[in-house]
XYZ file of C-alpha atoms in Angstrom:
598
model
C 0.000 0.000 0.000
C 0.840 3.409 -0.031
C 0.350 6.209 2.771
C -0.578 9.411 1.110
C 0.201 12.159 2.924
C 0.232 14.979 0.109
C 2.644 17.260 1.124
C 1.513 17.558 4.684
C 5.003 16.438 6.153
C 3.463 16.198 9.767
C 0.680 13.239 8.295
C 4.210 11.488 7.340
C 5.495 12.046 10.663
C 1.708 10.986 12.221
C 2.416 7.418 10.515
C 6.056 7.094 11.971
C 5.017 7.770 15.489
C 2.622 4.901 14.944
C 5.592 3.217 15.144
C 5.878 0.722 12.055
C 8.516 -1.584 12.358
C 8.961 -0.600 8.689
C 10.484 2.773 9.645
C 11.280 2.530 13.194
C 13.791 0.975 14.925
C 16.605 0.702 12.188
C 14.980 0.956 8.380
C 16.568 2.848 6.419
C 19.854 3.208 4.251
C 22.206 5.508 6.618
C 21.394 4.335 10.389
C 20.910 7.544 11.329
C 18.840 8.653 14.717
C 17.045 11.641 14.917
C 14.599 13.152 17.769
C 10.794 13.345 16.112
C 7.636 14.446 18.695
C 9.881 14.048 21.601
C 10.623 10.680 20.711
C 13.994 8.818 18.899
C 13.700 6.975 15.635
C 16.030 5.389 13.000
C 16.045 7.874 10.297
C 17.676 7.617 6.818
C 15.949 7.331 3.549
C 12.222 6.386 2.876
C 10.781 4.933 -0.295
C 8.489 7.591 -1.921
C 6.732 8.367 -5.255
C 6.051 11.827 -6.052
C 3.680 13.447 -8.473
C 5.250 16.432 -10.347
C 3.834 19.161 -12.660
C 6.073 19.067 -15.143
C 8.412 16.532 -16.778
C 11.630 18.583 -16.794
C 11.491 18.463 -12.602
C 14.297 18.863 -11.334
C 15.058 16.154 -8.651
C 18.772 16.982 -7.229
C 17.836 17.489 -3.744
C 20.111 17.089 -1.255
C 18.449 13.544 1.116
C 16.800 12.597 -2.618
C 17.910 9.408 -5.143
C 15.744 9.511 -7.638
C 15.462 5.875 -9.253
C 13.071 5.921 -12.062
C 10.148 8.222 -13.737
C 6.671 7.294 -15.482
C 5.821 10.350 -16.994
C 5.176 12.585 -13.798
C 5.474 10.334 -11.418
C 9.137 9.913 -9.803
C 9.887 7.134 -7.525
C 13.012 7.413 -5.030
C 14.125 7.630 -1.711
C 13.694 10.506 0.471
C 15.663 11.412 4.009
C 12.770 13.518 6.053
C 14.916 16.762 5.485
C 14.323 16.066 1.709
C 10.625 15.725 2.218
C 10.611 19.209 3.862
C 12.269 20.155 0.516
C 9.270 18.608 -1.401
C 6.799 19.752 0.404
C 7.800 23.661 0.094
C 8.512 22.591 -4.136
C 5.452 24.454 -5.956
C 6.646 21.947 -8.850
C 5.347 19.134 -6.593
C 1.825 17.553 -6.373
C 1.776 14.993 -3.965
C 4.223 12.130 -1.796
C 3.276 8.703 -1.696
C 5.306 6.769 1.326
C 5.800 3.015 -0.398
C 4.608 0.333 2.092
C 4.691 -3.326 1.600
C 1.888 -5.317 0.517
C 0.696 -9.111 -0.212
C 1.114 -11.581 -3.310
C -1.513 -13.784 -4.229
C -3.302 -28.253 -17.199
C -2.245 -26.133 -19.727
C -2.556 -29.215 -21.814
C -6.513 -28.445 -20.978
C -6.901 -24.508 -20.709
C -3.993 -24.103 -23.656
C -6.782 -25.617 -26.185
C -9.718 -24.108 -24.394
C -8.766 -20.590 -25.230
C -8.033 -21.491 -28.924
C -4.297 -20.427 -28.578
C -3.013 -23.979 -29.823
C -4.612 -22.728 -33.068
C -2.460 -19.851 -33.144
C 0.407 -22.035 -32.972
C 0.434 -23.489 -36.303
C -0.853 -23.111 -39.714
C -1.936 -20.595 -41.180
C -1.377 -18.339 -38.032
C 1.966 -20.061 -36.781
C 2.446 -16.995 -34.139
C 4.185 -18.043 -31.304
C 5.326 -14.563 -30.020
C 8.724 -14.133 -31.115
C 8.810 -10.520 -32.201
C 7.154 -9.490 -28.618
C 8.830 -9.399 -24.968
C 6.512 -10.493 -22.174
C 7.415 -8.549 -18.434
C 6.821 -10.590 -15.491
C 6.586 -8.907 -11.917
C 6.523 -11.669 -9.346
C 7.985 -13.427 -6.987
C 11.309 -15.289 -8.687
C 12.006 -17.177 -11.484
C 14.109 -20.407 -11.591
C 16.001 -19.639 -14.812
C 17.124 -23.327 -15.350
C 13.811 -24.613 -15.980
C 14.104 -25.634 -19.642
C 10.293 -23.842 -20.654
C 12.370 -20.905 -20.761
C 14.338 -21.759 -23.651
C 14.163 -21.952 -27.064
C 14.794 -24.533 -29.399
C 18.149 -24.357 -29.568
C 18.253 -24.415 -25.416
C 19.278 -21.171 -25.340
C 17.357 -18.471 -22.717
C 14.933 -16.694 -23.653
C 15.481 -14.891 -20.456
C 16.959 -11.514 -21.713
C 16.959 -9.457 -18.427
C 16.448 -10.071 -14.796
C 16.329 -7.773 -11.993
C 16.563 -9.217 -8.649
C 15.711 -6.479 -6.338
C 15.943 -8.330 -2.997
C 19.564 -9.179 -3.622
C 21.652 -6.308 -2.971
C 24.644 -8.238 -4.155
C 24.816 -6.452 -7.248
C 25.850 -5.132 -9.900
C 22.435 -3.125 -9.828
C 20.509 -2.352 -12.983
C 21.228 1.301 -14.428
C 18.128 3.924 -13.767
C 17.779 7.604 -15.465
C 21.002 8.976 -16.795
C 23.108 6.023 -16.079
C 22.757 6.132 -12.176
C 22.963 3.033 -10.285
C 19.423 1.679 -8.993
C 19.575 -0.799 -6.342
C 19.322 -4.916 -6.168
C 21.100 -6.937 -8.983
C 21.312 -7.778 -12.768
C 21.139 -10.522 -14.178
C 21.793 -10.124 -17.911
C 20.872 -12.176 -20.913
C 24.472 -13.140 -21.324
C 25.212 -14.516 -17.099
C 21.622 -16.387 -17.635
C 23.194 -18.629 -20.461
C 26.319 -18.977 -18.173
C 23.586 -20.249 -15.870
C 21.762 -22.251 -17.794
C 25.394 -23.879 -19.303
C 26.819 -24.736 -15.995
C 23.258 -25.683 -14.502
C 23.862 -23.599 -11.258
C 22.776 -20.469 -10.741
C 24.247 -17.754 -7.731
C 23.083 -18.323 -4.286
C 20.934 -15.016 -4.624
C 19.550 -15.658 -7.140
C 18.040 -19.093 -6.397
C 15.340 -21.302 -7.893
C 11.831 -19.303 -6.801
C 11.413 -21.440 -3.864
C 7.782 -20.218 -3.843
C 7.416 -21.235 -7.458
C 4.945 -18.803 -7.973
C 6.640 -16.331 -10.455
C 8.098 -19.483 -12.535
C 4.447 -20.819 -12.603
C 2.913 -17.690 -14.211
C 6.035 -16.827 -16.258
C 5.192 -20.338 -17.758
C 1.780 -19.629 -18.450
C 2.312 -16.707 -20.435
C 5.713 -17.851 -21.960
C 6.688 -21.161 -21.459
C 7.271 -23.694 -24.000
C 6.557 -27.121 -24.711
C 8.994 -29.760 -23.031
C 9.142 -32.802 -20.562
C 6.249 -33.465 -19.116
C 5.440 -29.406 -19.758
C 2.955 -29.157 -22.500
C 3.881 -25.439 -22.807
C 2.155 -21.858 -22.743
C 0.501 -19.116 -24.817
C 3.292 -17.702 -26.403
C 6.408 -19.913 -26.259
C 8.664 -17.781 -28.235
C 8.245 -14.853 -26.702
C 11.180 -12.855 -24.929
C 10.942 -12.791 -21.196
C 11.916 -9.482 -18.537
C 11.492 -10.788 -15.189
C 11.338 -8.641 -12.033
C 11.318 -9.632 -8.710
C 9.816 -6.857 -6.715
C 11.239 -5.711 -2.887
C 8.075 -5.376 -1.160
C 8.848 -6.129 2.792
C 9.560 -3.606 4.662
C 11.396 -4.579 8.249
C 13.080 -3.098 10.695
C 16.291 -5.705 9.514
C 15.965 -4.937 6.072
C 18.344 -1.696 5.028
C 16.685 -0.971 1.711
C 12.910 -1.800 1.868
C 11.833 -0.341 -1.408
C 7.674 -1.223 -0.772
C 5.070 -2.024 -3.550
C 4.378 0.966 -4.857
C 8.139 2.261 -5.956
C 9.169 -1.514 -6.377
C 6.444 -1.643 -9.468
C 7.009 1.991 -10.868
C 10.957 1.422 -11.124
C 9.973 -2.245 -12.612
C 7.893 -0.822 -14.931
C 10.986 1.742 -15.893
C 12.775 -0.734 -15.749
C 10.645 -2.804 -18.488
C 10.258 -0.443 -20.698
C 13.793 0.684 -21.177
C 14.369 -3.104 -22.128
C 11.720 -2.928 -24.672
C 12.956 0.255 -26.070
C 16.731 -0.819 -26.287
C 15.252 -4.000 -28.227
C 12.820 -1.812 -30.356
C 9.871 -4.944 -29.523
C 6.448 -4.611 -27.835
C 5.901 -5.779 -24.377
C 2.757 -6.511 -22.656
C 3.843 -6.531 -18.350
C 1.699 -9.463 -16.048
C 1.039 -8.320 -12.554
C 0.060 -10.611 -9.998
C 0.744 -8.867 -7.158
C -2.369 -6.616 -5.521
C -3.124 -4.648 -2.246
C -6.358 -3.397 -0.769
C -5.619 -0.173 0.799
C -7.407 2.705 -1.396
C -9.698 4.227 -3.244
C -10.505 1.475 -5.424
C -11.082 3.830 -8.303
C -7.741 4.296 -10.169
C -6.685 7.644 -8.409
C -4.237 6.502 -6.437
C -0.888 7.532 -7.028
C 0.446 3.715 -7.964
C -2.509 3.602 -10.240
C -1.645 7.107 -11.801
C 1.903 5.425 -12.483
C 1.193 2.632 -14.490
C -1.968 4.310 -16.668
C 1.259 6.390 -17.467
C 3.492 3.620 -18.094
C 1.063 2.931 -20.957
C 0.239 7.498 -21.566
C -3.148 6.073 -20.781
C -3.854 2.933 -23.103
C -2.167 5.107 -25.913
C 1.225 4.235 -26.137
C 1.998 1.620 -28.773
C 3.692 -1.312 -27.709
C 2.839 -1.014 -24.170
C 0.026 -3.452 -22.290
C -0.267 -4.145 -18.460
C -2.617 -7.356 -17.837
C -3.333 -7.183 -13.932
C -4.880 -10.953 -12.024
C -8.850 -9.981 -10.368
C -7.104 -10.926 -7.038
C -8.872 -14.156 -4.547
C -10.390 -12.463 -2.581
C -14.039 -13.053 -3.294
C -14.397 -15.451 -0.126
C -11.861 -13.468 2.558
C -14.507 -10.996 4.342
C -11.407 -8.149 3.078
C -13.958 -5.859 1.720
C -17.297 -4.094 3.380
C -20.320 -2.160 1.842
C -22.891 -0.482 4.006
C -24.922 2.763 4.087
C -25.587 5.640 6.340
C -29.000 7.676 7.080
C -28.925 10.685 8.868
C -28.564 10.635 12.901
C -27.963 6.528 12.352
C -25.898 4.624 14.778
C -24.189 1.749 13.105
C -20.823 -0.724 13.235
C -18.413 -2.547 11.673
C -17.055 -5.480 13.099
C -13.836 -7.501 12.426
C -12.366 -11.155 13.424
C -8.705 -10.449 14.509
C -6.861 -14.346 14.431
C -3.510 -15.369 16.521
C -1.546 -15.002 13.130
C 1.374 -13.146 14.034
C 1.828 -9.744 11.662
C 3.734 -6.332 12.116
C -0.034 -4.619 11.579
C -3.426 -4.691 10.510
C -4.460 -1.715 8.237
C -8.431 -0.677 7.390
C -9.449 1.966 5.025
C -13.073 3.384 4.724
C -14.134 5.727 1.882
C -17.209 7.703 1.016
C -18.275 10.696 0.186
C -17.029 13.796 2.207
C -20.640 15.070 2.003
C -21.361 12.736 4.490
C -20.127 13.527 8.372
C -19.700 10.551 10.205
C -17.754 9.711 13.839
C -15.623 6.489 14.644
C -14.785 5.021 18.242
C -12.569 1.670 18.333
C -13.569 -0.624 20.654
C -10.881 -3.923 21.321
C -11.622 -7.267 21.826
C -12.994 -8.374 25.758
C -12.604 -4.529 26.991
C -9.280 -4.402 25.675
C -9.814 -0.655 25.644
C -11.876 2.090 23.331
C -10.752 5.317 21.641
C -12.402 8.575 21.955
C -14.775 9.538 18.864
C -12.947 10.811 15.845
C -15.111 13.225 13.578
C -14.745 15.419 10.722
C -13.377 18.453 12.014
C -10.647 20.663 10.256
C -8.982 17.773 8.036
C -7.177 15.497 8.480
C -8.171 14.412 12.093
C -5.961 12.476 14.259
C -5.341 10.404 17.320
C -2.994 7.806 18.117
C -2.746 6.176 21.279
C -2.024 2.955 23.409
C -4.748 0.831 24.673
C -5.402 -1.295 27.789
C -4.259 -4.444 26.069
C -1.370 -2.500 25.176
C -1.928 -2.579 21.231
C -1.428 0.769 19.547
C -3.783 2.526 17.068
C -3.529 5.403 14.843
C -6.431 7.072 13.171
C -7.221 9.447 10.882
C -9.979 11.083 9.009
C -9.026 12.894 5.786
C -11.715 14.694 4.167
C -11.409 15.718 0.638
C -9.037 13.561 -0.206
C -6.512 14.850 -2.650
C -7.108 11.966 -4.955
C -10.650 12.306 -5.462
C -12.035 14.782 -3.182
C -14.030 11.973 -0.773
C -13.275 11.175 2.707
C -10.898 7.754 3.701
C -10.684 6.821 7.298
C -7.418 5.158 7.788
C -7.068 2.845 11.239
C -3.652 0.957 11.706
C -3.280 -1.175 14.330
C 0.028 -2.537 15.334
C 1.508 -4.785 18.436
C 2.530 -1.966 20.785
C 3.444 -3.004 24.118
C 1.732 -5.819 23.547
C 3.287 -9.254 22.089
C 1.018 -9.439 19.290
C -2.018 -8.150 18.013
C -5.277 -9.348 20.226
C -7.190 -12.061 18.762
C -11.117 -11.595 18.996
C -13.609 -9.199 17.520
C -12.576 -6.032 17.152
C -15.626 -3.198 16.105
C -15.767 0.241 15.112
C -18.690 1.998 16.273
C -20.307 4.286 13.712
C -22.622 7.441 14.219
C -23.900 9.992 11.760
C -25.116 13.386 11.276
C -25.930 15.155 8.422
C -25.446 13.115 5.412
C -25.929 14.861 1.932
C -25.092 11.781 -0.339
C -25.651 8.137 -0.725
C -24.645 7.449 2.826
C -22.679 4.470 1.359
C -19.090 3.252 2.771
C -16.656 0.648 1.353
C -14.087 -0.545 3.718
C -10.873 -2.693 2.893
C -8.520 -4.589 5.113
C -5.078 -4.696 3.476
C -3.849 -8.241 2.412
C -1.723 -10.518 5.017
C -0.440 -13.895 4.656
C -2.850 -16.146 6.441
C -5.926 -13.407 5.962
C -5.830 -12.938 9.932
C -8.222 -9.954 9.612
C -12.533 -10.563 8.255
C -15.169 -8.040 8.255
C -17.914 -9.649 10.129
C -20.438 -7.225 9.391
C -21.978 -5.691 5.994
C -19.770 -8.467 3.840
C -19.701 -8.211 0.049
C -17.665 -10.084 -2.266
C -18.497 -7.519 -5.274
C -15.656 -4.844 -5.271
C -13.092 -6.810 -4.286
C -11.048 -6.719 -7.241
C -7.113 -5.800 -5.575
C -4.993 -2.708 -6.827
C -4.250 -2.010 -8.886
C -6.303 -4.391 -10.898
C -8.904 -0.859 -10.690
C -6.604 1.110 -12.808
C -7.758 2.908 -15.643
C -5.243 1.612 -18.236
C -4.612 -1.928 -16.820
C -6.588 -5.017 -18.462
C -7.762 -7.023 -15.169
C -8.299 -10.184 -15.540
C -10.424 -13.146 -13.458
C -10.080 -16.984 -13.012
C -12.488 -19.058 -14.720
C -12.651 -22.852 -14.137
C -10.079 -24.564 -15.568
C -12.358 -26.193 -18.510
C -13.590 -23.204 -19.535
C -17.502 -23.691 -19.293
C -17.578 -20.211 -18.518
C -17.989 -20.713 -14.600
C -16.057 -17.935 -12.607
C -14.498 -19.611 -10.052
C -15.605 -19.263 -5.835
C -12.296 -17.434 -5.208
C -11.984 -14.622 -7.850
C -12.178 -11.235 -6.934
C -15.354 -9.507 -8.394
C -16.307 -6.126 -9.505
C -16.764 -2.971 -9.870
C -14.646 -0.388 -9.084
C -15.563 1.797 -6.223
C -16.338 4.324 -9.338
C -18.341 1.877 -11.070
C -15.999 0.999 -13.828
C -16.946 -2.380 -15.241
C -13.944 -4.410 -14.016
C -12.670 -7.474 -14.580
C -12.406 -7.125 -18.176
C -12.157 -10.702 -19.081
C -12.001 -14.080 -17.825
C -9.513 -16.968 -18.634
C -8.664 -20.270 -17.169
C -7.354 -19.620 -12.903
C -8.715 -23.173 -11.286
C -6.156 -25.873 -11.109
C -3.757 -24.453 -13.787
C -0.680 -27.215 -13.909
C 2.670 -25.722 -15.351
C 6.328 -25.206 -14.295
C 7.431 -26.334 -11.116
C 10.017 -24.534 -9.798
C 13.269 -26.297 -8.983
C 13.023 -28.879 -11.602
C 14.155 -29.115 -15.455
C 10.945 -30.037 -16.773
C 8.385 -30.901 -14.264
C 5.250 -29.289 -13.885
C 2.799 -28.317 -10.960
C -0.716 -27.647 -10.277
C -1.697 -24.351 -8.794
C -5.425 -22.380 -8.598
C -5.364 -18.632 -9.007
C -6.877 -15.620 -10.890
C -2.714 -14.956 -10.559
C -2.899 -18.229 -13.257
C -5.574 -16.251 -15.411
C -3.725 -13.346 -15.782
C -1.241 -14.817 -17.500
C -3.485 -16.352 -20.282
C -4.102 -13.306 -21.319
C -0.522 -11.853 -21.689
C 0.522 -14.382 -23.297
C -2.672 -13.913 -25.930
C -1.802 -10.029 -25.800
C 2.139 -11.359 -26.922
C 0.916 -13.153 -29.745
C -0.895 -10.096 -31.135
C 1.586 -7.639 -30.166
C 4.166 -9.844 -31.716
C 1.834 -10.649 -35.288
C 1.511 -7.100 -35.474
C 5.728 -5.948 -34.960
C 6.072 -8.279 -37.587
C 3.883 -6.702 -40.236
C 4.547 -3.179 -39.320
C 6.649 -2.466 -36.845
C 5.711 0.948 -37.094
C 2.446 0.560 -36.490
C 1.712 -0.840 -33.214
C -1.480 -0.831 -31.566
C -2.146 0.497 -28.364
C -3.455 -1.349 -24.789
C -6.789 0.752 -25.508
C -6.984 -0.869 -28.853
C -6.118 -4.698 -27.094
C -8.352 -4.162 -24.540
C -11.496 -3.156 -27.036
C -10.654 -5.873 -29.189
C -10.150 -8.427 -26.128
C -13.806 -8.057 -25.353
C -15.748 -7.969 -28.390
C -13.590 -11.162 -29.574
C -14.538 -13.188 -26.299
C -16.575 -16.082 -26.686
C -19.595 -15.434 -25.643
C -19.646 -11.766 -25.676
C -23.247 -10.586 -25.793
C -22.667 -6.954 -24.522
C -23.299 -7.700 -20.827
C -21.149 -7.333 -18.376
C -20.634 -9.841 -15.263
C -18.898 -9.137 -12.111
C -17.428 -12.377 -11.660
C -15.849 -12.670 -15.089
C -16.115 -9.834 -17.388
C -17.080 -9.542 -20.777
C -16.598 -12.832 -21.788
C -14.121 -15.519 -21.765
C -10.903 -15.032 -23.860
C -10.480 -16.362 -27.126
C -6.831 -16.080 -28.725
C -7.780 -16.965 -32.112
C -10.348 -14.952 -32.057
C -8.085 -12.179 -30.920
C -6.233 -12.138 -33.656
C -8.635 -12.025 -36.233
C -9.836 -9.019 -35.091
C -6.728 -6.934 -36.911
């Protein structure tokens, strides 16, 4: 997630003295203590993205690395002296502070969306004049899907950004990013000595080698092979913890901008389309593309114009976790929301509510078995605070923003963390909920942010629509959701459903996410079974690789657009009828299709 805090330095400052272990107690790059609110904390450099008004900003401030730019958004890391700089820049719109967030047979689902028809006559497009970028969570190099047919790599770049090893990638004007390289030409040193560095290792999750399979992978062992088996692959491994042991905790937000940089430099040096898979989602926000994350990648694409460019974005599986909320308020109403808090152990638990700032409404946190209560927080001159410690010795911070500066509504932010406490209280936790006036809908979402384990569910007002994770609720960004695996047209129990919080009709498409088997990590050939709208996501890059590629190779010059992909996604789906479905789009993708359409 990402704590916006505009350029209201003390709302940064409000989050610190909630004392994250992700910025307290030792993060950072230089070690350095300072005294903040009476109180000491490890202070060095934070990861930020900041929205500029023009494009010729000029980032040498002293405290400031930049690392990468999508059009006028500029990821880096900021010391809090250089935020005091940004916040007194008239040039400058608004800081994000990057947080961490959460992840989530193609012999059968290969056929079912018509792509093995692509493969040979009279199509024969297998992808090779395309790249296909994978953000995720490692890629075991050795496995022999990622060749070609002369066992060479089809690898050409990998940036490992947990492994600080180096030699790092090269950002804007030549300077030194952060993590390590892996070029095209150590990968076939890899893949000839069938070893690979001690970094680097073999995705020991298997998750990133899974999708990258999917989308790219081709046929051999016991591998039957994936949508677009020639294509060219730029992997990225994304930093997203942030701990108090870890020096250079990047977070989600700048860890997928300076990817996406990152990506699209490698496309551009190799003058070839790419279309980028995301698998990777968080909760906390709008849910209506005006985030600052979201802002970033519409740009990475100038807004479904740029030719050549495509981001493909997995619904999320969150349909049956009790993460997301929907109730209404009438005037002078008294009301709650409740939560299930489990033993899991986690650094915090983090719940957003948004609505519309017409509406004035008060909170009080109440803890589980009279662990303690808050006093009322209410609209007032915005943003309203208080932090504090309760009886069971958890701490809270809690804020109200009204007009927020992405959309003008109001968010309620509540963190929770362990405090003095050893962990965060099991049991039902509630917020109590009054009203006054209320000059709109009355309606509130609320979010809890992805953990491993889901240890937090709403217990009250549940609803699986608008569940979709960010930034799957980007403008720009094709979202995808996990059909069963033989394609009847079934969404599956766990995909995340629409719409946005705006109303956009999201996902776009479905494709096969239920028991999708491909490459196993850690082996040569070997394949494994996994379930996952992260699984359907990749269908459709691939698909989008086989177009981009068919089209390179008639006219390079020529390319279409992700606006263009996306249109022509939908109205090829089988059985698109014009309706839309919040369990699985438009329709249910078609790769042959697909390409017909141009």
């Amino acid at each position: 997630m990402a704590y916006e805090f505009g350029k209201d330095i003390d709302s940064f400052l409000y989050h610190l003295i909630g004392e994250s272990p992700a910025l307290v107690g030792g993060q950072g790059r230089d070690g350095a203590r300072k005294e903040l609110a009476g109180r000491t904390f490890a202070v060095s450099q934070f990861p930020i993205l900041v929205q500029v008004r023009t494009a010729t900003w000029d980032s040498s401030i002293l405290g400031f690395d930049e690392t990468s730019r999508l059009g006028d958004v500029v990821a880096g890391f900021a010391t809090l002296e250089a935020l005091r700089e940004l916040e007194a820049d008239p040039d400058v719109v608004r800081v994000d502070l990057s947080r961490e967030a959460g992840e989530e047979d193609l012999a059968v689902s290969v056929p079912a969306v018509h792509a093995d028809r692509v493969h040979v006559r009279p199509n024969s497009e297998r992808g090779g004049h395309a790249l296909v970028g994978i953000i995720d969570s490692g890629l075991d190099v050795l496995h022999e899907c990622l060749t070609n047919e002369q066992d060479c790599s089809r690898v050409v770049a990998y940036w490992d950004q947990r492994d600080n090893t180096g030699p790092p990638p090269r950002g804007e004007e030549g300077r030194p990013l952060y993590g390590t390289l892996h070029a095209d030409g150590d990968i076939a040193r890899y893949l000839r000595s069938g070893t690979v560095p001690s970094g680097l290792g073999r995705d020991e999750l298997g998750h990133g080698t899974h999708v990258t399979s999917i989308a790219a992978g081709r046929a051999v062992g016991s591998f039957s092979g994936g949508l677009a088996p020639d294509a060219g692959i730029v992997f990225v491994r994304p930093k997203l913890c942030a701990s108090s042991a870890d020096p250079r905790s990047v977070g989600f937000a700048l860890a997928h901008v300076d990817a996406l940089a990152f990506i699209d430099r490698i496309a551009e040096e190799r003058d070839l389309p790419v279309v980028v898979n995301l698998s990777l989602g968080m909760n906390a926000g709008a849910h209506d593309g005006s985030s600052l994350l979201e802002v970033a990648l519409d740009n990475f694409t100038s807004g479904g114009r740029m030719p050549g460019r495509v981001l493909v974005k997995s619904a999320g599986n969150a349909a049956r976790e009790a993460a997301h909320a929907r109730f209404e308020m009438a005037p002078q109403q008294e009301s709650q929301l409740s939560w299930s808090s489990a033993s899991i152990d986690r650094d915090d638990d983090v719940i957003e509510l948004w609505y519309d700032s017409a509406a004035d409404l008060t909170f009080r946190l109440r803890a589980p078995e009279e662990g303690g209560i808050t006093p009322r927080l209410h609209r007032g001159k915005s943003p309203s605070r208080m932090s504090g410690t309760l009886r069971n010795g958890n701490a809270f911070s809690m804020t109200l923003d009204r007009y927020h500066r992405d959309n003008g509504d109001t968010r309620v932010s509540l963190r929770l963390t362990r405090g003095r406490a050893a962990r965060i209280a099991e049991g039902t936790w509630t917020l109590d909920i009054s009203s006054g006036e209320v000059l709109s809908t009355g309606v509130v979402h609320a979010w809890v942010e992805r953990r491993r384990g889901a240890p937090v569910r709403f217990l009250d007002h549940v609803e699986s629509r608008s569940s979709l994770s960010i930034p799957g609720t980007a403008h720009a960004v094709i979202t995808v959701a996990a059909l069963d695996r033989g394609m009847t047209g079934r969404a599956t129990s766990f995909s995340s459903r629409g719409a946005t919080r705006d109303g956009r009709e999201r996902p776009d498409i479905g494709a096969p996410g239920d028991g999708i088997v491909a490459a196993r990590s850690g082996t040569r050939d070997d394949v494994i079974s996994l379930p996952g709208s992260s699984m359907a996501a990749p269908h459709v890059t691939g698909a989008v690789a086989l177009l981009l590629s068919r089209q390179h190779a008639k006219s390079p010059g020529a390319q279409i657009n992700a606006n263009q992909v996306r249109a022509a996604l939908l109205q090829s789906s089988s059985g698109f009828d014009g309706r839309w479905s919040p369990a699985r789009g438009w329709g249910k993708l078609d790769v042959e299709a697909l390409l017909e359409q141009f």
